[in-house]
Every structure is written in structure tokens, then in C-alpha cells.
Short mmCIF file of C-alpha atoms in Angstrom, two decimals:
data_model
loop_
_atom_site.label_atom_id
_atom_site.label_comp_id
_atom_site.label_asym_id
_atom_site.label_seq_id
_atom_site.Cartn_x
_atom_site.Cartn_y
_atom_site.Cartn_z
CA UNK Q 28 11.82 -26.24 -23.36
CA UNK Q 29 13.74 -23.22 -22.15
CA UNK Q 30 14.03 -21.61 -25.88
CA UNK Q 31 9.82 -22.17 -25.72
CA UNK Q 32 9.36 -20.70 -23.05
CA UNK Q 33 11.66 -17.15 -23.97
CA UNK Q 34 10.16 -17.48 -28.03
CA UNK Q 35 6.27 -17.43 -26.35
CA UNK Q 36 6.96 -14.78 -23.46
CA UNK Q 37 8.55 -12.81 -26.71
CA UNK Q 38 5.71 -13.76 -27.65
CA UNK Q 39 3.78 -11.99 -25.16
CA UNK Q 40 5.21 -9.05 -24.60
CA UNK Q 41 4.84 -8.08 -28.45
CA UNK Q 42 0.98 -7.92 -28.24
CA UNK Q 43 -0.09 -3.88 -28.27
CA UNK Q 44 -2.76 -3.82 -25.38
CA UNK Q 45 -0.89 -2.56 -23.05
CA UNK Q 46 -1.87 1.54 -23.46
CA UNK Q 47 -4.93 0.53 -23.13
CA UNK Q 48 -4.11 -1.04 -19.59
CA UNK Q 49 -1.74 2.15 -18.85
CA UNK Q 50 -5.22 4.20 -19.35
CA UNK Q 51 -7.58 2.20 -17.20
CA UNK Q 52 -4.25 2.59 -14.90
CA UNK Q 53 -4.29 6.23 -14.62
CA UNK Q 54 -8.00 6.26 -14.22
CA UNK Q 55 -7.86 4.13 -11.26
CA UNK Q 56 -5.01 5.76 -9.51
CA UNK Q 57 -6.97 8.72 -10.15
CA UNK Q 58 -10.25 7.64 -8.43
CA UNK Q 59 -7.72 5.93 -5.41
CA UNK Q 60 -6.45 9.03 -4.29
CA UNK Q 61 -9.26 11.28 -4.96
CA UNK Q 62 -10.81 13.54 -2.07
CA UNK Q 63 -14.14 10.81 -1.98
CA UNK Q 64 -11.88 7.87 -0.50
CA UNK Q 65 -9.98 10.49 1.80
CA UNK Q 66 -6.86 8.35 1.93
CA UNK Q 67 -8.77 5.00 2.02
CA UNK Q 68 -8.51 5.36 5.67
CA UNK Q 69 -10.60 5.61 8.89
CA UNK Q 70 -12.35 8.76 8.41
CA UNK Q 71 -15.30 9.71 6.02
CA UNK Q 72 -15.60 5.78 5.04
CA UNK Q 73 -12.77 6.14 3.17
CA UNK Q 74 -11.39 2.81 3.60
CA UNK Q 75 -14.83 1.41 2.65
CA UNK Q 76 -15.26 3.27 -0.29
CA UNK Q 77 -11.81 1.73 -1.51
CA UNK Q 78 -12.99 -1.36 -0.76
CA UNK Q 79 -16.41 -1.18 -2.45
CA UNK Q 80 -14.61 0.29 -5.28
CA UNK Q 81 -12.53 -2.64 -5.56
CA UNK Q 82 -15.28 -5.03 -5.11
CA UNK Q 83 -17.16 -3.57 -8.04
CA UNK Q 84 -14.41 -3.77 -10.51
CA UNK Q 85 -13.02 -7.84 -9.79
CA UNK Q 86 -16.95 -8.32 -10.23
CA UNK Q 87 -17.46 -6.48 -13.71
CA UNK Q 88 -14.54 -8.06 -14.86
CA UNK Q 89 -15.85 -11.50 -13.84
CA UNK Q 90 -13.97 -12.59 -10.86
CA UNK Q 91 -15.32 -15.02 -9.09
CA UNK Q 92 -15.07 -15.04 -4.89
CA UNK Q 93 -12.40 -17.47 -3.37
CA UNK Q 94 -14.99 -18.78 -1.22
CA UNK Q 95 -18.81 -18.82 -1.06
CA UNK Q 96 -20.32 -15.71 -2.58
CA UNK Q 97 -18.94 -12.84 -1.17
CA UNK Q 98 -15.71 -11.12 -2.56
CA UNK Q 99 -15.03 -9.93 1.29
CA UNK Q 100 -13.18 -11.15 4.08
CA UNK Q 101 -14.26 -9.29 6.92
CA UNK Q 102 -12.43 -8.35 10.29
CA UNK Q 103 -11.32 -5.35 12.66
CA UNK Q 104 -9.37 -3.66 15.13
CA UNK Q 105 -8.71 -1.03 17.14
CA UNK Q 106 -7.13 2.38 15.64
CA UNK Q 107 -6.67 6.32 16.79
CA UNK Q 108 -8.53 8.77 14.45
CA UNK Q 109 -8.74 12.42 13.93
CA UNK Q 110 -12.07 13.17 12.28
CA UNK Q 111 -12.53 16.68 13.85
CA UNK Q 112 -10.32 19.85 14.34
CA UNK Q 113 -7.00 20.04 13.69
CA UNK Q 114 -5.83 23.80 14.53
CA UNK Q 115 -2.26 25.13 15.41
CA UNK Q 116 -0.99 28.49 15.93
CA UNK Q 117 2.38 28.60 16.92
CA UNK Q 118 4.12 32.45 18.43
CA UNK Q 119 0.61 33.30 17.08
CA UNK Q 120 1.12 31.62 12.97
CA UNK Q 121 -1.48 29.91 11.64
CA UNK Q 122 0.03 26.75 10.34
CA UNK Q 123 -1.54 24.19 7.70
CA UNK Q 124 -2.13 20.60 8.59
CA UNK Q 125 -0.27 18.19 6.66
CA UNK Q 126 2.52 20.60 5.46
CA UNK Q 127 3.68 22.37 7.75
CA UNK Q 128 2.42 20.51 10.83
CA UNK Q 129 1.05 16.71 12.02
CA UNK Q 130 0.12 15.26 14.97
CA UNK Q 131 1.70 11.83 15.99
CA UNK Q 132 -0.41 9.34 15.45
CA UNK Q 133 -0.72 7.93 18.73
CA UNK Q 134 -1.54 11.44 20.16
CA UNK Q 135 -4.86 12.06 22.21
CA UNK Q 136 -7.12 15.00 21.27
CA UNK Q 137 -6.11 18.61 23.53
CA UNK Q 138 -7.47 22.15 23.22
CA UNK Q 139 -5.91 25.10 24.87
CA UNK Q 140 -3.76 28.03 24.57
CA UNK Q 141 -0.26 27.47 26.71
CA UNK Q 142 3.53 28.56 26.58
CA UNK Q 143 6.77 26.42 26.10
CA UNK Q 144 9.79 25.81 27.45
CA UNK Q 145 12.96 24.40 25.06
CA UNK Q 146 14.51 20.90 25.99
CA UNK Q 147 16.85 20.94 23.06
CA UNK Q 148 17.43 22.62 20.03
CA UNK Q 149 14.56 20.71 18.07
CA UNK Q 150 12.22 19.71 21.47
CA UNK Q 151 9.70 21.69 23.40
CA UNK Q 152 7.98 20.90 26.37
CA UNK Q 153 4.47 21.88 28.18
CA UNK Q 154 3.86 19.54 30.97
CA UNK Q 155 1.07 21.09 32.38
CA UNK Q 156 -0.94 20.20 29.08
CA UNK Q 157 1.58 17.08 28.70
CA UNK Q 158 2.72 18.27 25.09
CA UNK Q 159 5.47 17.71 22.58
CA UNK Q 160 6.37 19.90 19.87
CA UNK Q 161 9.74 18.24 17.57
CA UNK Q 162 11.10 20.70 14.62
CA UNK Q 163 11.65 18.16 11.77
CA UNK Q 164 12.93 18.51 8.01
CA UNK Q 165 10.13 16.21 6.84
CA UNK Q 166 6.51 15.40 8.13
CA UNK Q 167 6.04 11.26 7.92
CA UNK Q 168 2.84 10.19 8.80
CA UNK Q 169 1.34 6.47 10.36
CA UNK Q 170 -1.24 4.60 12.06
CA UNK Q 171 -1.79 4.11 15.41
CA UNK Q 172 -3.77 0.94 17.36
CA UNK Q 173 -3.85 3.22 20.55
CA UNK Q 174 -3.51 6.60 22.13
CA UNK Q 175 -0.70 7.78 24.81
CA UNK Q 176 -1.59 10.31 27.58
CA UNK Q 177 0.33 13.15 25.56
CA UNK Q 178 -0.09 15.27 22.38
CA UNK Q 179 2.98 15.38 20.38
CA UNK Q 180 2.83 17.59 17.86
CA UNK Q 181 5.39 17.51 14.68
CA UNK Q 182 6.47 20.78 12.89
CA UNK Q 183 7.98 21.51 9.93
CA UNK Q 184 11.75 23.55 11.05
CA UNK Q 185 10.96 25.89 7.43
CA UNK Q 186 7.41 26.51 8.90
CA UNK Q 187 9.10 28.79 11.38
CA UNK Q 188 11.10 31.75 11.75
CA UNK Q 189 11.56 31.62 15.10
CA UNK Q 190 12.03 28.70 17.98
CA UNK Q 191 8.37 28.02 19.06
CA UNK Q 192 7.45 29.70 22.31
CA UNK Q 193 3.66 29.63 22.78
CA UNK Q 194 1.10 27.88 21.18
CA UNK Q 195 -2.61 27.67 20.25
CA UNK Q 196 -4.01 24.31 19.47
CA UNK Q 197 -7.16 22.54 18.62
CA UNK Q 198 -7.23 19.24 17.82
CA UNK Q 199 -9.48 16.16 18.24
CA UNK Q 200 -9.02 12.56 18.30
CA UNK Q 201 -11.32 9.68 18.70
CA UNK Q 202 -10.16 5.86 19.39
CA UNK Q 203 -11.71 3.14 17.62
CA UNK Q 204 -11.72 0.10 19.28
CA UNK Q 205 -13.38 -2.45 16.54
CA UNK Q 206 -12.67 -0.66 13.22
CA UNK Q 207 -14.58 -2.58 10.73
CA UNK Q 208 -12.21 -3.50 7.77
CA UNK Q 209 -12.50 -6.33 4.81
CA UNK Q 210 -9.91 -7.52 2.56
CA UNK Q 211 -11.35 -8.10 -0.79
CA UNK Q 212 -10.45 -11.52 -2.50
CA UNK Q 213 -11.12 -12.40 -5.83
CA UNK Q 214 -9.97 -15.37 -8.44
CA UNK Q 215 -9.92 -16.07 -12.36
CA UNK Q 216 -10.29 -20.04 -11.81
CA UNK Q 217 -7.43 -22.43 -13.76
CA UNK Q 218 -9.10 -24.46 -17.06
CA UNK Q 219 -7.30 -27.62 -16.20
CA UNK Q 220 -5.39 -27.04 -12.53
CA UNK Q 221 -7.77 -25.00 -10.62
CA UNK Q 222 -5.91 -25.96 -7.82
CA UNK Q 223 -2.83 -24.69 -8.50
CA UNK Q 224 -2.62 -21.21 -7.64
CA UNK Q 225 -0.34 -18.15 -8.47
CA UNK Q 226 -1.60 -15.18 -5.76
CA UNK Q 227 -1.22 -11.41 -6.91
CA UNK Q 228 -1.79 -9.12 -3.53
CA UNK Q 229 -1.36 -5.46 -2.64
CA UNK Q 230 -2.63 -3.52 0.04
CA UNK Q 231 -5.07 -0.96 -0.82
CA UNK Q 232 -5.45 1.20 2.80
CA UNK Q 233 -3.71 3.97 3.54
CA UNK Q 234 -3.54 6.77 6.43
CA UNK Q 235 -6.60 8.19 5.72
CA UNK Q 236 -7.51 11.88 6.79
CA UNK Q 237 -5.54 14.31 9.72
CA UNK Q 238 -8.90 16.50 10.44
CA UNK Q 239 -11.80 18.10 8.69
CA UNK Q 240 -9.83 19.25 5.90
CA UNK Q 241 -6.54 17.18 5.23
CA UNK Q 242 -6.21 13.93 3.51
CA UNK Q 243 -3.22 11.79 2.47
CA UNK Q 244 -3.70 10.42 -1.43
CA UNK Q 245 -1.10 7.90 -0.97
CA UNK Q 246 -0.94 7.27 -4.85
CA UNK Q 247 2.58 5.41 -4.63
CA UNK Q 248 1.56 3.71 -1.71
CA UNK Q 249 0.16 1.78 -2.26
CA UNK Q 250 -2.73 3.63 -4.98
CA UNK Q 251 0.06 2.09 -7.37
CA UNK Q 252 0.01 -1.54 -6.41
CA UNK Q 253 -3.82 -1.42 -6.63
CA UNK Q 254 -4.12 0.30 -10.07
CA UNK Q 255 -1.37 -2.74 -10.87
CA UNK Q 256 -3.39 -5.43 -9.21
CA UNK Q 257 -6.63 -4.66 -10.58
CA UNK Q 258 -5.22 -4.60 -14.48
CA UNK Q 259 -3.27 -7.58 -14.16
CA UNK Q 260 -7.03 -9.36 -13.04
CA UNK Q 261 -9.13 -7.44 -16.08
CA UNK Q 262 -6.22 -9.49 -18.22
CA UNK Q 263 -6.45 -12.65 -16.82
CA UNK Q 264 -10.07 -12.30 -16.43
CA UNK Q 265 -10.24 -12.07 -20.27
CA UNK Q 266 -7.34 -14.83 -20.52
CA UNK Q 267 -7.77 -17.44 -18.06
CA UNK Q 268 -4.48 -19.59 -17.41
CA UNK Q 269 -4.72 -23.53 -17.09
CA UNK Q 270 -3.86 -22.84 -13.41
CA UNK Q 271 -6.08 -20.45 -10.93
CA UNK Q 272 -5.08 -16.90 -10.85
CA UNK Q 273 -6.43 -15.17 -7.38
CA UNK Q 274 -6.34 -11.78 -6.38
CA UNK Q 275 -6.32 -10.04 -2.83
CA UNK Q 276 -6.50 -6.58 -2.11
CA UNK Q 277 -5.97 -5.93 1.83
CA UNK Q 278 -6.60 -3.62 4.45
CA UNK Q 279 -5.45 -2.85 7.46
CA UNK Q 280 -1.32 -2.51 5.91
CA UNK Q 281 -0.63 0.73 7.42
CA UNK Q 282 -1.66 -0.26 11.21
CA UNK Q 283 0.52 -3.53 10.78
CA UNK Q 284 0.13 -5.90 8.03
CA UNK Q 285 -2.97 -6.96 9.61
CA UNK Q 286 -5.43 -7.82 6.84
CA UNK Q 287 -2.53 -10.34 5.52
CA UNK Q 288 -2.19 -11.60 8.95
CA UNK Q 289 -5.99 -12.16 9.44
CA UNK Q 290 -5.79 -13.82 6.14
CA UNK Q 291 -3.33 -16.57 6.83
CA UNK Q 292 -4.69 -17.49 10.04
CA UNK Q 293 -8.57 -17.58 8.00
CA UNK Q 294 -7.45 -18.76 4.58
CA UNK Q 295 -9.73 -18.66 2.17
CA UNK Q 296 -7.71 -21.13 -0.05
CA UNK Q 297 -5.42 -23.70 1.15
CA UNK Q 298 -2.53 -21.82 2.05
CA UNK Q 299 -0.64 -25.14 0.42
CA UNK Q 300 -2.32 -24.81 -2.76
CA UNK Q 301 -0.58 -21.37 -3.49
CA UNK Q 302 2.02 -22.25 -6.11
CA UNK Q 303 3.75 -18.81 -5.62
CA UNK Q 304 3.01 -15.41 -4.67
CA UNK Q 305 3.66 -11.99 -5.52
CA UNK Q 306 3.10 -8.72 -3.42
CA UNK Q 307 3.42 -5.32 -4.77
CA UNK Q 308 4.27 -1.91 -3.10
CA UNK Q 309 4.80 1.52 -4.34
CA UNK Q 310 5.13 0.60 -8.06
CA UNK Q 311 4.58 4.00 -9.41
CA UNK Q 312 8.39 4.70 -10.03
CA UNK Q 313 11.27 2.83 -11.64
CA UNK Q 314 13.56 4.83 -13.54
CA UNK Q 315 16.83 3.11 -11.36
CA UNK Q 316 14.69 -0.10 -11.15
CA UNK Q 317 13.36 -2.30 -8.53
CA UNK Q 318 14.08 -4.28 -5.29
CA UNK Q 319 12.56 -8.51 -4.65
CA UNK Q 320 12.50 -8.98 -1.03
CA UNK Q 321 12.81 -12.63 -0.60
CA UNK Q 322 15.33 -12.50 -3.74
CA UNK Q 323 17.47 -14.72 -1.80
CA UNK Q 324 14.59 -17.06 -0.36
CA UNK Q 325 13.84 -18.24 -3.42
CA UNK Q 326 16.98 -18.17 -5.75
CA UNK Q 327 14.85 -20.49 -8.43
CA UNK Q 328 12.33 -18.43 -8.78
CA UNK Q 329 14.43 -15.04 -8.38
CA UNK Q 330 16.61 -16.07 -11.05
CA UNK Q 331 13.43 -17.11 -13.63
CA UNK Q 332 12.50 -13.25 -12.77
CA UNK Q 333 15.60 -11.81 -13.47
CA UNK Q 334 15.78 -14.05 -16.93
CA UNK Q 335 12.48 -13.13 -18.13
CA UNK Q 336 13.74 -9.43 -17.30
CA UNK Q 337 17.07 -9.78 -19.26
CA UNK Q 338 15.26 -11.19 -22.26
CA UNK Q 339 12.78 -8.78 -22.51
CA UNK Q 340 15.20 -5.63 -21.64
CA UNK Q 341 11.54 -4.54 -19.55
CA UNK Q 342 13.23 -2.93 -16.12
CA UNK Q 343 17.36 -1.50 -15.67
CA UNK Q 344 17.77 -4.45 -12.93
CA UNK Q 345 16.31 -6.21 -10.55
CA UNK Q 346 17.99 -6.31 -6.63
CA UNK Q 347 17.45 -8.79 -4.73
CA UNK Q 348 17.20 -8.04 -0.66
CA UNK Q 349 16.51 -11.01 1.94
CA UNK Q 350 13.39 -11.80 3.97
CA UNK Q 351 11.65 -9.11 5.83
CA UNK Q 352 8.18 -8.05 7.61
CA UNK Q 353 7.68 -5.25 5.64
CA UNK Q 354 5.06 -6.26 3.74
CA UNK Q 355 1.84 -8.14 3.21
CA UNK Q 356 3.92 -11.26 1.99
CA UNK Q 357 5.56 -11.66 5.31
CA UNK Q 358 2.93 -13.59 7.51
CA UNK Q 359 2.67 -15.87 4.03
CA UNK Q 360 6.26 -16.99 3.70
CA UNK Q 361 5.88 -17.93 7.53
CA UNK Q 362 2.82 -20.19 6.85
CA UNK Q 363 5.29 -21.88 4.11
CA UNK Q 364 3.73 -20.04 0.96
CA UNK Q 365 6.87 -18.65 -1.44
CA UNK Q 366 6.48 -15.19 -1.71
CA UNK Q 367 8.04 -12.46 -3.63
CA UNK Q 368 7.54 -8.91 -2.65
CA UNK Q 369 7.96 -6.43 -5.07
CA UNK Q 370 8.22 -2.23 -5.26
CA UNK Q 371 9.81 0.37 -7.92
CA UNK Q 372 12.80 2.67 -6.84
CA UNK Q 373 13.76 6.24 -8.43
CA UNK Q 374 11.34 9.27 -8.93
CA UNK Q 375 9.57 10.97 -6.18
CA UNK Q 376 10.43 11.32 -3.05
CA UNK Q 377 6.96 11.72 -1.14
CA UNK Q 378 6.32 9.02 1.13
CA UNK Q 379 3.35 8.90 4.19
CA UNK Q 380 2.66 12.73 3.16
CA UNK Q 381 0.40 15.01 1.82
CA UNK Q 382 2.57 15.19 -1.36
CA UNK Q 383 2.37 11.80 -3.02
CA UNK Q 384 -0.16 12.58 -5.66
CA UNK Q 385 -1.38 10.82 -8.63
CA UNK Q 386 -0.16 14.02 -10.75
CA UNK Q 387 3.16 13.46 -9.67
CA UNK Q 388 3.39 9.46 -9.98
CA UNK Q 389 5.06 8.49 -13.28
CA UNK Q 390 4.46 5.01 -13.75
CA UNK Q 391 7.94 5.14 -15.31
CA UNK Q 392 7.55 0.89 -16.45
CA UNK Q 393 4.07 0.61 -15.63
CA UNK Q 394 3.91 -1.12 -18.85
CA UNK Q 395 7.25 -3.32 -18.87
CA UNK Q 396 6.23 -4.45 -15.14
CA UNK Q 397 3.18 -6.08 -16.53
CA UNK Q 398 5.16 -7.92 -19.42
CA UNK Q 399 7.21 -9.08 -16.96
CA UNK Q 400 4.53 -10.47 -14.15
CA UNK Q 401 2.79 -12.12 -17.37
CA UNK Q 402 5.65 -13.78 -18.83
CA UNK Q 403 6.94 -14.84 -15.29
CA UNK Q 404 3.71 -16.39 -14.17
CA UNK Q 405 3.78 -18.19 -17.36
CA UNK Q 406 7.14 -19.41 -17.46
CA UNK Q 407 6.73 -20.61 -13.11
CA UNK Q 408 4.34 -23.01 -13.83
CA UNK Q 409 5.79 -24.01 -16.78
#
């Protein structure tokens, strides 16, 4: 059985569609992290653009929806946005929003023109206005499910010449207590166990827009996963499997794994038909390899990964790292549903910033990661 298994996911990995998978790859990472979705976030409709972009594809490929007749799983909460102005001048320098300043996410909205007084050597203080400026060497960016009663304001330290000692600032935020969100759920049904289910997820938010002008692509995270996702369901949309093959795409990642969470406590399926499941992260790298969280879980399974890997030479190694809630698997593997979660290391650098671009993404084993999800959903249920 074993030597049938390697000869037909040899087998599989011979077959030469896989440029043509790599293309419609591109195209979509492209069209992720383009200016129209503004970061697939909570500005511009940029989250619902993602998500009606995503809709449209799992339905011209012929999904069908897990349940009833809508692909969507609606549900909200509450989130800080910054749809307006975003101005700073600091010792009278116009600075540029998202590289060489950003405002903490949990910050509320000021406008005025004030000095400051130095706490430390990277903090400085206005407590009149009640605001923050922190010199940092990088600018990482979040979400934010409420707003303080102070501005902080993060600057880049090579933005400067000079320790900040006045400042001009404009900048407006607006709280959003029911943010309408949807994850968008999608299945190729099994020809003889279509209740037997191998589950393919990645999140497709991301931080959206900081102002009028700035936007965050976020094409490793998680534009990546999504491009990933949605090829892996045009192939098994055109090759159905014996068992179900479903397919979620979820928002609400960035604010706190909540579309995954809202999931599991609304399944769509029965959590206990899920025969395995697979979550994937910032895939766009790979040159040093990649990282299973829940490697050690799930030693069966982890081990059938790493085989299929060896055999087909497709990625430099696979580590294996123990549970954590760092991902859309995590409120799964508490319900009882095995779960691998999977993302790329190596390559850029830019994370939660204005620099991680679909130009830049290499999709170093785009390709060989898509032998190897194939031939290990093949070989699990086997």
C-alpha cells in the first residue's frame, strides 16, 4: 500500500499544470493587494471587495456553498478606523504615513499644534493633548477592537535628524462598533464520502488603510495564502476527490482570529466530520523552508507530510513547532478538529507594513507547495 501510495503521488506531481496555476497565482495576488481592496480592510469597502472577489471566483469555478445557498457566513464586531486625515509635522518636517510614521492602532483621532517634553531617549510626552510619540527602527502595524483616551504616535528614528520637540498633527479616527464582516465558505463535494472532509482555510483580511492616502497590500499576509487557497479549489473543482474538499476564506484574522472563532461556534459542517485541516499563512517565501504548527499534535499526520516532502524533494525541510493561537486553526483544534497550520520562511522581511508588495513576493515553492498539499491530501485519506 505504502509503495502505491509514493508511485501515484509521483504520479502526481509529474503532471505539467502547474505554471498555469503559478499564473492565475500572480494574477490574484496582484488584484489582492491592489489600491481597489485598500488592504482588504475597514476602509473604502476594502474588506468587502476581497470578499466579493472571493465569492465570485469559488462560484465560476463551481463550488458549491457548505450550507444553503449562500457562499457567506456573515458576522461583526467592533474595530478603530482611520478613514480621514492622517498629517504629521514633526520640528516642522512633513513626514509620510506608513513609512516614516503610524499611529497605534488603538489611538483616538487629535488635531493641534503642541510642544514636547523627552521621557527617555526614544519617548516623548504632551499631556496636555495626552500624546505619545516612540522613535522605533521599524513601523508594525495592527488592528484594534477599541480606542484609548491617548494618541500615540510611532516614528521612524531614520525619519529624523533631530530628537522631536514640537509637533503638528492631524489625524482622524472613527470607531466601529458592528463592523459587518463574512467569511466566505465554499466546497467541491466527495463522489463516494461526501462526508468526509479535508478543510483548506486562510484568512483573507488584512489592516486595511492608515488615512486618505495610505494602504497596507499585505501580499505575504496573508494575499499569499489566498492566491494558494483559491488554486488549490480551481484544481479540485476540476478533480473532485471521493471525499469532500471545502474551502474557507476568513475575515476578521487581524483583529483576533475572529472569523475562525465565529465559525466554530456556527459550523457550517459538522465540526466532527472534518477529517483534517490545513491553514495557511504567509506562503509567499520559502527559500530556508517552512514551519507546521501542531507538528507535534499530530505526529501521524506530521510525519505523512514530511514523507510525501522527502519523496518528492518539493521544500528544504519541514519544522515542526507545537500548538499555538496564532492562527485561524487554533479555535478548530480546541473544538477537537486536527489541524495543521502552515507558513513559508526566508525572503522578505516586510511584515504589517507598507512594504510587503506583490512585486516583491517570490513565491519561491509556490509550485512544490501545491504538489505537496495534493499528494498529502491524497495519501491522509488513503
Amino acid at each position: 500500500m505504502r509503495r502505491f501510495l509514493i508511485i501515484s503521488f509521483l504520479l502526481l506531481i509529474s503532471f505539467n499544470g502547474f505554471g498555469q496555476d503559478l499564473t492565475y497565482a500572480r494574477q490574484t495576488l496582484n488584484k489582492l493587494t491592489s489600491a481597489e481592496f485598500w488592504g482588504r480592510g475597514y476602509t473604502k469597502n476594502g474588506m468587502g471587495k476581497a470578499a466579493d472577489f472571493i465569492e465570485s471566483e469559488f462560484k465560476s469555478f463551481g463550488l458549491q456553498p457548505m450550507e444553503g445557498k449562500s457562499f457567506r457566513q456573515n458576522f461583526s464586531f467592533p474595530v478603530n478606523t482611520f478613514p480621514g486625515q492622517m498629517e504629521l509635522s514633526i520640528n516642522g518636517k512633513k513626514l509620510i504615513a506608513g513609512k516614516d510614521f503610524i499611529i497605534n492602532q488603538a489611538s483616538k483621532g487629535i488635531k493641534t499644534t503642541t510642544d514636547l517634553i523627552q521621557k527617555d531617549s526614544v519617548t516623548f510626552l504632551n499631556q496636555e493633548h495626552r500624546i505619545v510619540v516612540l522613535l522605533t527602527d521599524k513601523l508594525t502595524w495592527s488592528v484594534a477592537q477599541e480606542v484609548a483616551d491617548f494618541t500615540e504616535i510611532l516614528v521612524k528614528k531614520s525619519a529624523l535628524s533631530e530628537s522631536p520637540k514640537n509637533l503638528s498633527v492631524n489625524m482622524e479616527n472613527e470607531f466601529v462598533p458592528q463592523f459587518k464582516a463574512a467569511n466566505i465558505c465554499g466546497m467541491v463535494k466527495g463522489t463516494t464520502n461526501p462526508d468526509s472532509v479535508i478543510l483548506m482555510t486562510a484568512h483573507y483580511d488584512h489592516l486595511g488603510g492608515m488615512g486618505k492616502d495610505t494602504y497596507f497590500p499585505g501580499a505575504n499576509d496573508n494575499g499569499s495564502g489566498v492566491s494558494f487557497l483559491l488554486s488549490l479549489a480551481k484544481y479540485y473543482a476540476a478533480n473532485p476527490q471521493k471525499y469532500s474538499i471545502a474551502f474557507i476564506c476568513f475575515a476578521g484574522e487581524e483583529a483576533g482570529i475572529l472569523g475562525s472563532k465565529y465559525f466554530t461556534e456556527h459550523p457550517l459542517i459538522p465540526l466532527q466530520r472534518i477529517r483534517f485541516m490545513f491553514n495557511v499563512d504567509m506562503v509567499g517565501t520559502g527559500e530556508t523552508g517552512a514551519t507546521v504548527v501542531n507538528a507535534t499534535q499530530y505526529p501521524k499526520e506530521f510525519a505523512l507530510l514530511n514523507r510525501m516532502n522527502d519523496t518528492g524533494k518539493l521544500l528544504v525541510k519541514i519544522n515542526p513547532r507545537g500548538k499555538a493561537a496564532n492562527s485561524d486553526h487554533y479555535f478548530f483544534t480546541e473544538k477537537g478538529v486536527p489541524a495543521f497550520f502552515l507558513y513559508t520562511q526566508g525572503g522578505i522581511a516586510a511584515y504589517h507594513d507598507v512594504f510587503d508588495k506583490a512585486e516583491t513576493l517570490p513565491f519561491t515553492v509556490y509550485e512544490n507547495l501545491f504538489k505537496l498539499f495534493v499528494g498529502f491530501n491524497k495519501a491522509l485519506v488513503n
